[in-house]
Each structure stands twice: as structure tokens, then as C-alpha cells.
Amino acid sequence: MIKLDISNALTENLKKQHKRIGLYLDNIDQKGQGFYTVIDDENMVNEILKFTENVKGKYEDIVVLGIGGSALGTICLQQSLKHLYENELKMRTWPKLHVLDNIDPLLIKQIQDVINIEKTLFITISKSGGTPETLAQYSYFRSIVEKNNLDIKNHFVFITDAKKGFFRKVSNDENVVSFEVPENIGGRFSVLTPVGLLPAALIGLDIKKLLKGAKASRDLFYSDSIDKNFPFQIAAIQYLLGLEGKSMTVLMPYSQKLIRFADWYRQLLAESIGKAKDNNGNTVNVGLTPINALGVTDQHSQSQLYNEGPNDKFFIFIKVNNFGADEEIPMLNDNSAKYLKGVSFKKLMHTEQEGTIKALTKNGRPNIILTIDNVNEETIGELFMLFECATAFLGEFFNINTFDQPGVELSKNITKELLT
Ligand code: PA5
């Protein structure tokens, strides 16, 4: 279970804000979003597990073609729940996973140096089926599969809208296996649908545990008690501090496994809350700028700014009690690092995190600390749902549409116009 410490960020107005939890929850519910109900969908889980079982041993490489919300959750799942050098391990039980979330021509070319095309499954993910990057990637890799005289049906799977879009049509016309992104779930909220769960299952992750963790956070979200409702607490603090000029949120996990979680959250916060208009049509141009940082690495890159630069940031720290390893630091022969005597890497990591938090607090920089015991399927599921629900509350506080992305659509459309 996640623990939350907000004592370094308490704001006077938090109490006023929480009186309206019920109202905000009703407003969110009325929007009919599916990200917190899809986790009960047992058919979805069974279909994914059945497919995974059917293809067991068939593929050496899984390549995800997709971008934004179609890729970031999967990248996070791999980084946080597999070996940190998973794709370089010689002894393997599960296929290697590669997520192509860019169209840099070199990336497109060089991926081919590390995959065995005859034993590759391309999971093509696009909710809309109209994203130029994903269409281009699909077209390219499809032609390679065809040039190798391989059957498309054995090498492609689509995850897309149930009825609409290009990939739905190809799936229907050519009988290619497909999974659905529910209509009421947008890309950045879709990690706990086949978008994230299918690649996760194919690399051996326990998707039922992911969903179990997500349900635990949903229970918190449904609570009208401020003490239990962590998503509400996080969002309210973030919002109230935002009004006081802390317009940036730094998410800083102290865990190598969680750096891609911060990437995932960056999109969630930026695309959901950065909006020109409020729900009444007024121009508001609101947003909170997400910043990723990794402890301890970024202490030696960002800490100076965070401590002494503009006081415009709110910090969310993630502390992990057990890293899954606790290597001792052997003593050096001279006395120059006596303070390391008897200290393990775990202890050093925790102490540096404490030092960073204390320094920021001393400098009046508001921060909260989320603590988990271990990084595993359940806690990752909890974290995904916690931040999704917090983001939904934030949208209510700002009175904006959390779930659209007109700015992204505009640039997609301009790109298409420029190319025609
Ligand atoms: O959150 C979103 O909606 C976006 O970031 C999308 O995930 C991204 O633009 C890709 O869209 P699609 O899944 O339709 O290809």
C-alpha cells in the first residue's frame, strides 16, 4: 500500500477544498470516463491471457508501434517491472520488447539490426487509427514483413477503437487479430487497457496484479474522507500551490525502475491540464508544467536550481523502501570516506533522498512524499490509478476538459495539410 506524507506542503486552503470532494466526484462520474471502470473488465483480461498463451514461444521480439499514450505506459511497465537490462540478458524466458515511439529514420532503420523479423510481432497501437507516425511505421514494417514472404496475420496485432479508424478496417478486411481501446478512454489514460496490458502480458508480467493495485487506488479515489482520498489530496495541493505561482510539478522518484513512470506522468499532466479554454468557453490558458527528475542522478543536475532558483515548483517524491538488492559498499583503505563505513547502497540512496527533501523544505519548497515498499505489479497499478484519478480531480478544480487534446489534434492536422 502507498503511504502519503503531505506535511511539507500543507496549505491552509486544503480544508476548504476538501468539503467538496463528493461534488467533484459526481462531476467526474458524469463524464462517463472509463479509465477507472475498465479495470473490472474480466473479458478483456481473459482475451489478453488467451492470446498470450496461444503465442507462447512463438516470438523473440515484440515491437510496439505507437506514440504518446499508446507507448509511454508500456515503456514504464517494462522499465519498472523487468530486469533493468532485460533486452541484454542472454538467458531468456520472455521475448524482448522494443517500443518505437518515434519516427527518427535512424531508429526505424537500426531496430532491424536487433530483431529477428521472422520471429517478431508488431503490436500496432492507435486509438484513433489516424496518427501519422503510427501509420507510417505500420506501412514500413508491413512492407518488410511482406518482402520476407511472411504472413501479416502472424506478425501484426492491432489495438484500436472498436469501430472506427484505419486499423479497425484492416483488422476486419484482412482478419488480423485486434484488441479494443474502449471508446470512453483516451490515449494517456489507457495503460490499464490492452494498450499496456497486452505488451505487459507478452513479456511475462502479471496483469491481474496490476489491476488489483489499480483497484486499491480507485478505492481511495471513491472515498469522501480527505485523509483516505490520496488522489484528492495530491490534486488539491497541486492546484492550490499552482494558484500561488508554483506552476511546475517535479516528479522525482528515487528508483531507477521508476524513471519512465515520471515520463508517463509528464504526458498525463501536460496534455490533460494544459488547456486554452475552460468549460464555460472562457480563454484561461491554464496548465501545470511537469518536470521529470531521477534521484539521486538529478541531484547533480537539477538540485541547485530546485533549492535556490525561482520558487515556482511543487515536488512529488517517490520513496521505495526495498530496491530488490542491497549491495554493501566496501571500505576504502584510507580514511577519506569514513562516513560510508557500514553503509549500503540502499542506505545511501535513502539518506540522500532525505537530505534532498530536508534541504528543499528548509528553502521553503513545498513537497510531498509517496512511499511504497517494493516496485511490483501491484504498486505500479496503484501508482498509475492514483495519478490518473488525481489528474481527473485537477481538471475539475481548473474547470477544464481533462480528457481532450485540441492542441495535439491541431498539430496533427497541420502536419497532414503540409504533406498534401
Ligand atoms: O493521450 C492522447 O490522446 C494522445 O497522446 C495519444 O495517445 C497520441 O496522440 C496517439 O494517438 P493514437 O492512439 O490515436 O494514435
Coordinates of C-alpha atoms and ligand atoms in Angstrom, one line a residue:
M1 CA 0.0 0.0 0.0
I2 CA 1.2 3.5 -0.8
K3 CA 1.8 5.9 2.0
L4 CA 1.5 9.7 1.5
D5 CA 3.2 12.3 3.6
I6 CA 2.0 15.9 2.8
S7 CA 3.4 17.6 5.9
N8 CA 5.9 19.6 3.8
A9 CA 3.2 21.0 1.6
L10 CA 0.2 21.7 3.8
T11 CA -1.7 24.7 2.6
E12 CA -4.3 26.5 4.6
N13 CA -6.9 26.2 1.9
L14 CA -6.8 22.4 1.7
K15 CA -9.6 22.1 4.3
K16 CA -11.9 24.3 2.3
Q17 CA -11.2 22.4 -0.9
H18 CA -12.0 19.0 0.6
K19 CA -15.5 19.9 1.7
R20 CA -16.5 19.5 -1.9
I21 CA -15.0 16.0 -2.6
G22 CA -18.5 14.5 -3.2
L23 CA -19.4 17.2 -5.7
Y24 CA -16.1 16.8 -7.6
L25 CA -16.6 13.0 -7.7
D26 CA -20.1 13.4 -9.1
N27 CA -18.8 15.7 -11.8
I28 CA -16.1 13.3 -12.8
D29 CA -18.6 10.4 -12.8
Q30 CA -21.0 12.3 -15.1
K31 CA -18.3 12.5 -17.7
G32 CA -18.6 8.7 -18.2
Q33 CA -14.8 8.2 -18.4
G34 CA -13.8 4.5 -18.5
F35 CA -10.3 4.6 -17.1
Y36 CA -11.4 3.6 -13.5
T37 CA -14.1 1.1 -14.5
V38 CA -12.2 -0.8 -17.3
I39 CA -10.1 -2.4 -14.6
D40 CA -13.1 -4.6 -13.7
D41 CA -13.4 -6.0 -17.2
E42 CA -12.6 -9.7 -16.9
N43 CA -13.3 -10.4 -20.5
M44 CA -10.6 -8.0 -21.5
V45 CA -8.1 -9.8 -19.2
N46 CA -9.2 -13.2 -20.4
E47 CA -8.8 -12.3 -24.0
I48 CA -5.3 -11.0 -23.4
L49 CA -4.2 -14.0 -21.4
K50 CA -5.7 -16.4 -24.0
F51 CA -3.7 -14.7 -26.8
T52 CA -0.6 -14.7 -24.7
E53 CA -0.9 -18.4 -24.0
N54 CA -1.6 -19.1 -27.7
V55 CA 1.6 -17.4 -28.9
K56 CA 3.9 -18.6 -26.1
G57 CA 7.3 -19.4 -27.5
K58 CA 6.4 -18.1 -31.0
Y59 CA 8.1 -14.7 -30.9
E60 CA 11.6 -13.5 -29.9
D61 CA 10.8 -9.8 -30.4
I62 CA 7.8 -7.7 -29.7
V63 CA 7.8 -4.3 -31.3
V64 CA 5.2 -1.7 -30.2
L65 CA 4.4 0.8 -33.0
G66 CA 2.6 3.8 -31.4
I67 CA 3.2 7.2 -29.8
G68 CA 2.1 9.2 -26.8
G69 CA -0.4 7.4 -24.7
S70 CA -0.1 4.4 -26.9
A71 CA 3.6 3.9 -25.9
L72 CA 4.5 5.6 -22.6
G73 CA 2.7 3.3 -20.3
T74 CA 4.3 0.2 -21.9
I75 CA 7.8 1.8 -21.7
C76 CA 7.1 2.4 -18.0
L77 CA 5.9 -1.2 -17.4
Q78 CA 9.0 -2.6 -19.0
Q79 CA 11.4 -0.4 -17.1
S80 CA 9.7 -0.7 -13.7
L81 CA 8.9 -4.4 -13.7
K82 CA 11.5 -6.2 -15.8
H83 CA 15.3 -6.5 -15.3
L84 CA 16.9 -3.2 -15.8
Y85 CA 19.0 -4.7 -18.6
E86 CA 16.2 -7.0 -19.8
N87 CA 16.9 -7.0 -23.5
E88 CA 20.6 -7.6 -23.0
L89 CA 20.1 -10.8 -20.8
K90 CA 21.4 -13.9 -22.6
M91 CA 19.2 -16.4 -20.8
R92 CA 15.7 -15.5 -21.6
T93 CA 12.2 -16.8 -20.9
W94 CA 10.3 -13.9 -22.5
P95 CA 10.5 -12.1 -25.8
K96 CA 12.4 -8.8 -25.9
L97 CA 10.2 -5.7 -26.0
H98 CA 11.0 -2.7 -28.1
V99 CA 8.8 0.4 -28.1
L100 CA 9.2 2.6 -31.2
D101 CA 7.7 5.8 -30.1
N102 CA 9.4 8.0 -32.7
I103 CA 9.9 8.2 -36.4
D104 CA 13.5 9.2 -36.5
P105 CA 14.7 7.4 -39.7
L106 CA 17.7 6.0 -37.9
L107 CA 15.6 4.4 -35.2
I108 CA 13.4 2.9 -37.8
K109 CA 16.4 1.5 -39.7
Q110 CA 18.5 0.4 -36.7
I111 CA 15.8 -1.5 -34.9
Q112 CA 16.1 -4.0 -37.7
D113 CA 19.7 -4.8 -36.6
V114 CA 18.4 -6.2 -33.3
I115 CA 15.2 -8.0 -34.2
N116 CA 14.6 -11.3 -35.9
I117 CA 11.8 -10.4 -38.4
E118 CA 10.7 -14.0 -38.7
K119 CA 10.1 -14.1 -35.0
T120 CA 8.7 -10.6 -34.5
L121 CA 5.3 -9.5 -33.5
F122 CA 4.4 -5.9 -34.3
I123 CA 1.7 -4.6 -31.9
T124 CA 0.3 -1.5 -33.7
I125 CA -1.4 0.7 -31.2
S126 CA -3.6 3.7 -32.2
K127 CA -6.9 4.6 -30.6
S128 CA -7.8 6.9 -33.5
G129 CA -6.2 4.9 -36.2
G130 CA -5.2 8.3 -37.8
T131 CA -1.9 9.2 -36.2
P132 CA 0.6 9.9 -39.0
E133 CA 3.6 8.5 -37.1
T134 CA 2.0 5.2 -36.4
L135 CA 0.5 4.8 -39.9
A136 CA 4.0 5.5 -41.3
Q137 CA 5.6 2.9 -39.0
Y138 CA 2.9 0.3 -39.8
S139 CA 3.2 0.8 -43.5
Y140 CA 7.0 0.5 -43.4
F141 CA 7.2 -2.7 -41.2
R142 CA 4.3 -4.2 -43.1
S143 CA 6.2 -3.9 -46.3
I144 CA 9.2 -5.5 -44.7
V145 CA 7.1 -8.4 -43.4
E146 CA 5.7 -8.9 -46.9
K147 CA 9.1 -8.6 -48.6
N148 CA 10.2 -11.5 -46.4
N149 CA 7.2 -13.5 -47.6
L150 CA 5.7 -13.7 -44.1
D151 CA 2.0 -13.7 -43.3
I152 CA 0.7 -10.4 -41.9
K153 CA -1.7 -12.3 -39.7
N154 CA 1.3 -13.9 -37.9
H155 CA 3.2 -10.7 -37.4
F156 CA 0.7 -8.0 -36.6
V157 CA -1.8 -7.3 -33.9
F158 CA -3.9 -4.1 -33.7
I159 CA -5.0 -2.3 -30.6
T160 CA -7.5 0.4 -31.7
D161 CA -11.0 1.7 -31.5
A162 CA -13.8 -0.9 -31.6
K163 CA -15.5 0.5 -34.6
K164 CA -13.6 3.4 -36.2
G165 CA -10.3 4.1 -37.9
F166 CA -7.8 2.6 -40.4
F167 CA -6.6 -0.2 -38.2
R168 CA -10.1 -1.4 -37.4
K169 CA -10.7 -1.6 -41.1
V170 CA -7.5 -3.5 -41.9
S171 CA -8.3 -5.9 -39.0
N172 CA -11.8 -6.6 -40.3
D173 CA -10.8 -6.8 -44.0
E174 CA -7.7 -9.0 -43.5
N175 CA -8.7 -10.9 -40.4
V176 CA -5.8 -9.6 -38.3
V177 CA -6.2 -10.1 -34.5
S178 CA -7.2 -6.9 -32.8
F179 CA -8.0 -5.7 -29.3
E180 CA -10.1 -2.7 -28.4
V181 CA -9.4 0.6 -26.8
P182 CA -12.7 1.4 -25.1
E183 CA -14.4 4.4 -26.6
N184 CA -14.5 6.3 -23.4
I185 CA -10.8 6.1 -22.6
G186 CA -8.2 8.4 -24.2
G187 CA -4.7 7.5 -25.0
R188 CA -2.9 8.9 -21.9
F189 CA -5.5 7.1 -19.6
S190 CA -5.3 3.8 -21.5
V191 CA -2.3 2.0 -19.8
L192 CA -4.6 -0.4 -18.0
T193 CA -6.4 -1.5 -21.2
P194 CA -5.0 -3.8 -23.8
V195 CA -2.7 -0.8 -24.8
G196 CA -0.5 -1.5 -21.8
L197 CA -1.8 -4.9 -20.6
L198 CA -1.2 -6.9 -23.9
P199 CA 2.5 -6.0 -24.2
A200 CA 2.9 -6.5 -20.4
A201 CA 1.4 -10.0 -20.5
L202 CA 3.5 -10.9 -23.5
I203 CA 6.7 -10.1 -21.5
G204 CA 5.5 -12.1 -18.6
L205 CA 4.1 -9.5 -16.2
D206 CA 1.1 -10.4 -14.0
I207 CA -1.6 -8.2 -15.4
K208 CA -4.1 -9.3 -12.7
K209 CA -1.9 -7.9 -10.0
L210 CA -1.6 -4.6 -11.9
L211 CA -5.3 -4.3 -11.9
K212 CA -5.5 -5.4 -8.3
G213 CA -3.2 -2.5 -7.4
A214 CA -5.2 -0.1 -9.5
K215 CA -8.4 -1.1 -7.7
A216 CA -6.8 -0.3 -4.3
S217 CA -6.2 3.3 -5.6
R218 CA -9.7 3.5 -7.0
D219 CA -11.0 2.7 -3.5
L220 CA -9.1 5.8 -2.2
F221 CA -10.5 7.9 -5.1
Y222 CA -14.0 6.9 -4.2
S223 CA -13.6 7.9 -0.5
D224 CA -15.1 11.1 0.6
S225 CA -12.7 11.3 3.6
I226 CA -9.8 13.7 2.8
D227 CA -7.5 11.5 4.9
K228 CA -8.1 8.5 2.7
N229 CA -8.5 10.2 -0.6
F230 CA -4.9 10.5 -1.7
P231 CA -5.7 11.4 -5.3
F232 CA -7.8 14.3 -4.0
Q233 CA -5.0 15.4 -1.6
I234 CA -2.4 15.4 -4.3
A235 CA -4.5 17.3 -6.8
A236 CA -5.8 19.8 -4.2
I237 CA -2.3 20.6 -3.0
Q238 CA -1.0 20.8 -6.6
Y239 CA -3.9 23.1 -7.6
L240 CA -3.7 25.4 -4.6
L241 CA 0.0 25.8 -4.9
G242 CA -0.4 26.4 -8.6
L243 CA -2.6 29.4 -7.7
E244 CA 0.2 30.6 -5.6
G245 CA 2.6 30.5 -8.5
K246 CA 4.0 27.0 -8.1
S247 CA 3.1 26.2 -11.7
M248 CA 5.6 23.3 -12.2
T249 CA 5.4 19.9 -10.8
V250 CA 8.6 17.9 -10.4
L251 CA 8.1 14.2 -10.1
M252 CA 11.3 12.7 -8.6
P253 CA 11.3 9.0 -7.8
Y254 CA 14.4 7.7 -6.1
S255 CA 14.4 4.4 -8.0
Q256 CA 16.0 3.6 -11.4
K257 CA 12.9 1.5 -12.1
L258 CA 10.6 4.5 -11.8
I259 CA 12.2 7.0 -14.2
R260 CA 9.8 6.0 -17.0
F261 CA 6.9 6.4 -14.6
A262 CA 7.8 10.0 -14.5
D263 CA 7.8 10.1 -18.3
W264 CA 4.3 8.6 -18.4
Y265 CA 3.1 11.1 -15.8
R266 CA 4.6 14.0 -17.8
Q267 CA 2.3 13.4 -20.7
L268 CA -0.7 12.8 -18.4
L269 CA -0.4 16.1 -16.6
A270 CA 0.7 18.2 -19.6
E271 CA -1.9 17.0 -22.0
S272 CA -4.8 16.8 -19.5
I273 CA -4.4 20.1 -17.8
G274 CA -2.7 22.4 -20.3
K275 CA -5.8 24.0 -21.9
A276 CA -6.8 27.3 -23.6
K277 CA -10.5 27.3 -22.7
D278 CA -12.4 26.5 -19.5
N279 CA -15.7 24.6 -19.5
N280 CA -17.6 27.9 -19.9
G281 CA -15.7 28.8 -23.1
N282 CA -13.5 31.5 -21.4
T283 CA -9.9 31.7 -22.5
V284 CA -7.9 30.7 -19.5
N285 CA -4.6 29.2 -20.8
V286 CA -4.1 27.1 -17.7
G287 CA -1.6 24.3 -17.1
L288 CA 1.0 22.8 -14.8
T289 CA 4.4 22.1 -16.3
P290 CA 5.6 18.6 -15.5
I291 CA 9.3 18.0 -14.9
N292 CA 11.0 14.6 -14.6
A293 CA 13.8 14.1 -12.3
L294 CA 15.6 10.9 -11.0
G295 CA 17.1 10.5 -7.6
V296 CA 20.0 10.6 -7.0
T297 CA 21.1 11.3 -10.6
D298 CA 19.5 14.6 -10.9
Q299 CA 20.7 15.9 -7.6
H300 CA 23.9 16.6 -9.6
S301 CA 22.0 18.3 -12.4
Q302 CA 18.8 20.0 -11.1
S303 CA 19.1 20.3 -7.3
Q304 CA 20.9 23.7 -7.3
L305 CA 18.0 25.2 -9.3
Y306 CA 15.4 23.5 -7.2
N307 CA 16.8 24.8 -4.0
E308 CA 17.8 28.4 -5.0
G309 CA 16.2 29.2 -8.3
P310 CA 12.6 30.6 -8.7
N311 CA 10.2 29.2 -6.1
D312 CA 7.8 28.1 -8.7
K313 CA 7.8 24.3 -8.3
F314 CA 6.0 21.7 -6.3
F315 CA 7.8 18.4 -5.7
I316 CA 6.4 14.9 -5.6
F317 CA 9.0 12.4 -4.3
I318 CA 8.6 8.7 -4.5
K319 CA 10.4 6.6 -2.0
V320 CA 10.9 2.9 -2.4
N321 CA 11.7 1.0 0.8
N322 CA 13.2 -2.1 -0.8
F323 CA 15.0 -1.9 -4.1
G324 CA 15.3 -5.7 -4.7
A325 CA 19.0 -5.5 -3.9
D326 CA 21.1 -4.1 -1.1
E327 CA 24.7 -4.1 -2.0
E328 CA 27.3 -3.3 0.6
I329 CA 29.8 -0.6 0.0
P330 CA 33.3 -2.0 0.8
M331 CA 35.6 0.3 2.9
L332 CA 38.3 2.1 1.2
N333 CA 41.8 1.8 2.6
D334 CA 42.3 5.4 3.6
N335 CA 40.1 7.5 5.7
S336 CA 38.7 9.9 3.2
A337 CA 35.2 8.4 3.0
K338 CA 34.8 7.3 6.6
Y339 CA 31.1 8.3 6.6
L340 CA 30.5 5.4 4.2
K341 CA 31.6 2.8 6.8
G342 CA 28.9 0.2 7.2
V343 CA 26.6 2.0 4.7
S344 CA 24.9 0.1 1.9
F345 CA 23.7 1.5 -1.4
K346 CA 20.2 1.3 -0.1
K347 CA 21.0 3.3 3.0
L348 CA 23.0 5.8 0.9
M349 CA 20.0 6.2 -1.6
H350 CA 17.6 6.7 1.3
T351 CA 19.8 9.1 3.1
E352 CA 20.4 11.2 0.0
Q353 CA 16.7 11.4 -0.6
E354 CA 16.1 12.5 3.0
G355 CA 18.8 15.1 2.6
T356 CA 17.3 16.4 -0.6
I357 CA 13.8 16.7 0.9
K358 CA 15.1 18.4 4.1
A359 CA 17.1 20.9 2.1
L360 CA 14.2 21.8 -0.2
T361 CA 11.9 22.1 2.8
K362 CA 14.4 24.4 4.6
N363 CA 14.3 26.5 1.5
G364 CA 10.5 26.8 1.5
R365 CA 10.0 24.5 -1.5
P366 CA 6.7 22.5 -1.0
N367 CA 6.9 18.8 -1.4
I368 CA 5.1 15.6 -0.7
I369 CA 6.4 12.0 -0.3
L370 CA 4.8 8.9 -1.6
T371 CA 6.3 5.7 -0.2
I372 CA 6.0 2.2 -1.5
D373 CA 7.6 -0.9 -0.1
N374 CA 8.6 -2.5 -3.4
V375 CA 8.2 -1.8 -7.1
N376 CA 6.0 -4.6 -8.3
E377 CA 2.9 -5.1 -10.4
E378 CA 0.5 -4.1 -7.6
T379 CA 2.3 -0.9 -6.6
I380 CA 2.7 0.1 -10.2
G381 CA -1.0 -0.4 -10.8
E382 CA -1.6 1.6 -7.7
L383 CA 0.6 4.5 -8.9
F384 CA -1.0 4.6 -12.4
M385 CA -4.5 4.8 -10.9
L386 CA -3.5 7.2 -8.2
F387 CA -2.1 9.8 -10.7
E388 CA -4.9 9.2 -13.2
C389 CA -7.5 10.0 -10.5
A390 CA -5.5 12.9 -9.2
T391 CA -5.4 14.3 -12.7
A392 CA -9.2 14.0 -13.1
F393 CA -9.7 16.0 -9.8
L394 CA -7.2 18.6 -11.1
G395 CA -9.3 19.1 -14.2
E396 CA -12.4 19.7 -12.0
F397 CA -10.5 22.3 -10.0
F398 CA -9.4 24.1 -13.1
N399 CA -12.8 23.7 -14.6
I400 CA -11.4 22.4 -17.9
N401 CA -11.9 19.4 -20.1
T402 CA -9.2 17.0 -18.8
F403 CA -9.9 14.4 -21.5
D404 CA -9.4 16.2 -24.8
Q405 CA -6.3 17.4 -26.5
P406 CA -7.2 20.0 -29.2
G407 CA -3.6 21.3 -29.3
V408 CA -2.3 17.9 -30.2
E409 CA -5.0 17.4 -32.8
L410 CA -4.2 20.8 -34.3
S411 CA -0.6 19.9 -34.9
K412 CA -1.6 16.5 -36.3
N413 CA -3.9 18.2 -38.8
I414 CA -1.4 20.9 -39.8
T415 CA 1.2 18.2 -40.5
K416 CA -1.3 16.4 -42.7
E417 CA -2.1 19.6 -44.6
L418 CA 1.6 20.4 -45.0
L419 CA 2.1 17.0 -46.6
T420 CA -0.8 17.1 -49.0
Ligands
PA5_1 O1 -3.4 11.0 -24.9 C1 -3.6 11.1 -26.1 O2 -4.8 11.0 -26.5 C2 -2.5 11.2 -27.1 O3 -1.3 11.4 -26.6 C3 -2.5 10.0 -28.0 O4 -2.2 8.8 -27.2 C4 -1.4 10.1 -29.1 O5 -1.6 11.3 -29.8 C5 -1.6 8.9 -30.0 O6 -2.9 8.8 -30.5 P1 -3.5 7.5 -31.1 O7 -3.5 6.5 -30.1 O8 -4.8 7.9 -31.6 O9 -2.6 7.1 -32.3

